Tab-separated table of C-alpha atoms in Angstrom:
chain	number	residue	atom	x	y	z
A	15	MET	CA	0.000	0.000	0.000
A	16	ARG	CA	2.884	2.407	0.699
A	17	LYS	CA	4.451	2.116	-2.767
A	18	PRO	CA	1.369	3.347	-4.702
A	19	LEU	CA	0.922	6.271	-2.280
A	20	ALA	CA	4.590	7.203	-2.606
A	21	ALA	CA	4.320	7.101	-6.411
A	22	ILE	CA	1.293	9.394	-6.293
A	23	GLY	CA	3.173	11.828	-4.026
A	24	ILE	CA	6.190	11.921	-6.339
A	25	ALA	CA	3.973	12.388	-9.414
A	26	SER	CA	2.166	15.280	-7.711
A	27	ALA	CA	5.439	16.947	-6.798
A	28	LEU	CA	6.789	16.616	-10.346
A	29	THR	CA	3.562	18.002	-11.796
A	30	GLY	CA	3.849	21.025	-9.509
A	31	LEU	CA	7.452	21.640	-10.546
A	32	LEU	CA	6.593	21.341	-14.230
A	33	ALA	CA	3.829	23.885	-13.834
A	34	LEU	CA	6.385	26.406	-12.526
A	35	ALA	CA	8.957	25.782	-15.269
A	36	THR	CA	9.248	28.145	-18.229
A	37	PRO	CA	8.455	26.224	-21.432
A	38	ALA	CA	11.222	25.749	-23.989
A	39	SER	CA	9.085	27.546	-26.577
A	40	ALA	CA	8.781	30.681	-24.482
A	41	ALA	CA	10.433	33.791	-25.809
A	42	PRO	CA	12.952	35.807	-23.839
A	43	GLY	CA	10.969	38.206	-21.676
A	44	ASP	CA	7.823	36.154	-22.250
A	45	THR	CA	5.118	36.531	-19.624
A	46	THR	CA	2.566	34.092	-21.070
A	47	SER	CA	3.254	31.280	-18.556
A	48	GLY	CA	3.501	28.907	-21.490
A	49	GLN	CA	0.238	29.902	-23.148
A	50	PRO	CA	1.258	30.891	-26.715
A	51	GLY	CA	-1.541	31.993	-28.987
A	52	GLY	CA	-3.427	33.938	-26.345
A	53	ALA	CA	-3.799	37.672	-26.033
A	54	PRO	CA	-0.762	39.852	-26.755
A	55	ILE	CA	1.731	40.083	-23.935
A	56	VAL	CA	4.123	42.813	-22.817
A	57	ALA	CA	7.308	42.753	-24.896
A	58	ALA	CA	10.788	43.004	-23.403
A	59	THR	CA	11.503	46.097	-25.515
A	60	CYS	CA	9.535	48.682	-27.484
A	61	GLU	CA	12.215	49.724	-29.962
A	62	TRP	CA	13.547	47.436	-32.676
A	63	VAL	CA	15.928	47.538	-35.644
A	64	VAL	CA	15.124	45.597	-38.823
A	65	THR	CA	17.822	43.000	-39.559
A	66	TRP	CA	16.368	41.375	-42.682
A	67	PRO	CA	16.838	43.075	-46.090
A	68	SER	CA	13.114	43.868	-45.914
A	69	ALA	CA	10.274	42.974	-43.533
A	70	GLY	CA	6.533	43.526	-43.773
A	71	VAL	CA	4.310	45.429	-41.371
A	72	TYR	CA	0.897	43.764	-41.080
A	73	GLU	CA	-2.506	44.901	-39.804
A	74	LEU	CA	-2.805	41.769	-37.643
A	75	PRO	CA	-0.142	39.389	-36.284
A	76	THR	CA	-0.362	37.116	-39.338
A	77	ARG	CA	0.856	37.040	-42.919
A	78	MET	CA	-2.570	36.022	-44.252
A	79	ASP	CA	-3.137	39.524	-45.669
A	80	PRO	CA	-0.652	41.567	-47.717
A	81	ALA	CA	1.783	43.772	-45.828
A	82	LEU	CA	0.643	47.351	-45.218
A	83	LYS	CA	4.207	48.589	-45.737
A	84	VAL	CA	7.747	47.257	-45.901
A	85	LYS	CA	10.631	48.271	-43.657
A	86	ASN	CA	14.258	47.838	-44.745
A	87	SER	CA	17.419	46.681	-43.008
A	88	GLY	CA	18.564	49.223	-40.432
A	89	ASP	CA	15.156	50.921	-40.062
A	90	ARG	CA	14.101	51.588	-36.465
A	91	VAL	CA	10.565	50.536	-35.616
A	92	GLY	CA	8.531	50.359	-32.452
A	93	GLY	CA	6.283	52.601	-30.500
A	94	GLY	CA	4.669	52.755	-27.101
A	95	TYR	CA	2.673	49.554	-27.460
A	96	CYS	CA	5.315	46.962	-26.417
A	97	MET	CA	3.247	43.859	-27.184
A	98	GLU	CA	4.132	40.429	-28.545
A	99	HIS	CA	1.848	37.780	-29.967
A	100	TYR	CA	2.570	34.148	-30.853
A	101	ASN	CA	0.740	32.990	-33.994
A	102	THR	CA	0.251	29.256	-33.430
A	103	SER	CA	-0.660	28.473	-37.046
A	104	GLU	CA	2.532	30.115	-38.365
A	105	LEU	CA	4.712	29.194	-35.364
A	106	GLU	CA	5.891	32.795	-35.415
A	107	TRP	CA	6.254	35.565	-32.812
A	108	TYR	CA	5.069	39.051	-33.809
A	109	VAL	CA	5.767	42.379	-32.110
A	110	SER	CA	3.657	45.516	-32.260
A	111	VAL	CA	4.996	48.627	-33.945
A	112	SER	CA	3.599	52.081	-34.476
A	113	CYS	CA	2.055	52.255	-37.959
A	114	SER	CA	-0.094	55.145	-39.198
A	115	CYS	CA	-1.281	52.947	-42.074
A	116	ALA	CA	-2.935	50.428	-39.682
A	117	SER	CA	-6.578	51.009	-38.803
A	118	ASP	CA	-5.801	51.268	-35.073
A	119	GLY	CA	-2.288	52.697	-35.431
A	120	ILE	CA	-0.722	49.362	-34.417
A	121	GLY	CA	1.116	47.263	-36.974
A	122	TRP	CA	2.703	43.854	-36.441
A	123	MET	CA	6.113	42.590	-37.573
A	124	ARG	CA	7.754	39.189	-37.271
A	125	ARG	CA	10.187	39.231	-34.379
A	126	ASN	CA	12.722	37.098	-36.301
A	127	ALA	CA	13.247	40.077	-38.619
A	128	LEU	CA	14.123	42.397	-35.743
A	129	ARG	CA	16.635	42.903	-32.968
A	130	PRO	CA	16.253	45.112	-29.907
A	131	ALA	CA	17.437	48.689	-30.561
């Protein structure tokens, strides 16, 4: 009788530890507690520099629609929004940037195309 109870106790302890661990898929500065695909989260930085030769700015955090505008390597982007969003269908992180061409003034760029300023 003691062995099954001990196994249950160990399993419960491991489950508790796993719940506290940061998932491997979490981004640096991520505050989602391992819940990608939810609402946007606070980004680690608000200012970025484009590292790709060119990168699109999108209305929503997805590439399903054409880019509203294109930023080039070395361009500084950002704004006061400081949000990130993980698109689960694209397996891609997006960050918010100030964009006058977006309907709400917030555009989205793929984080892989950027580095913190």
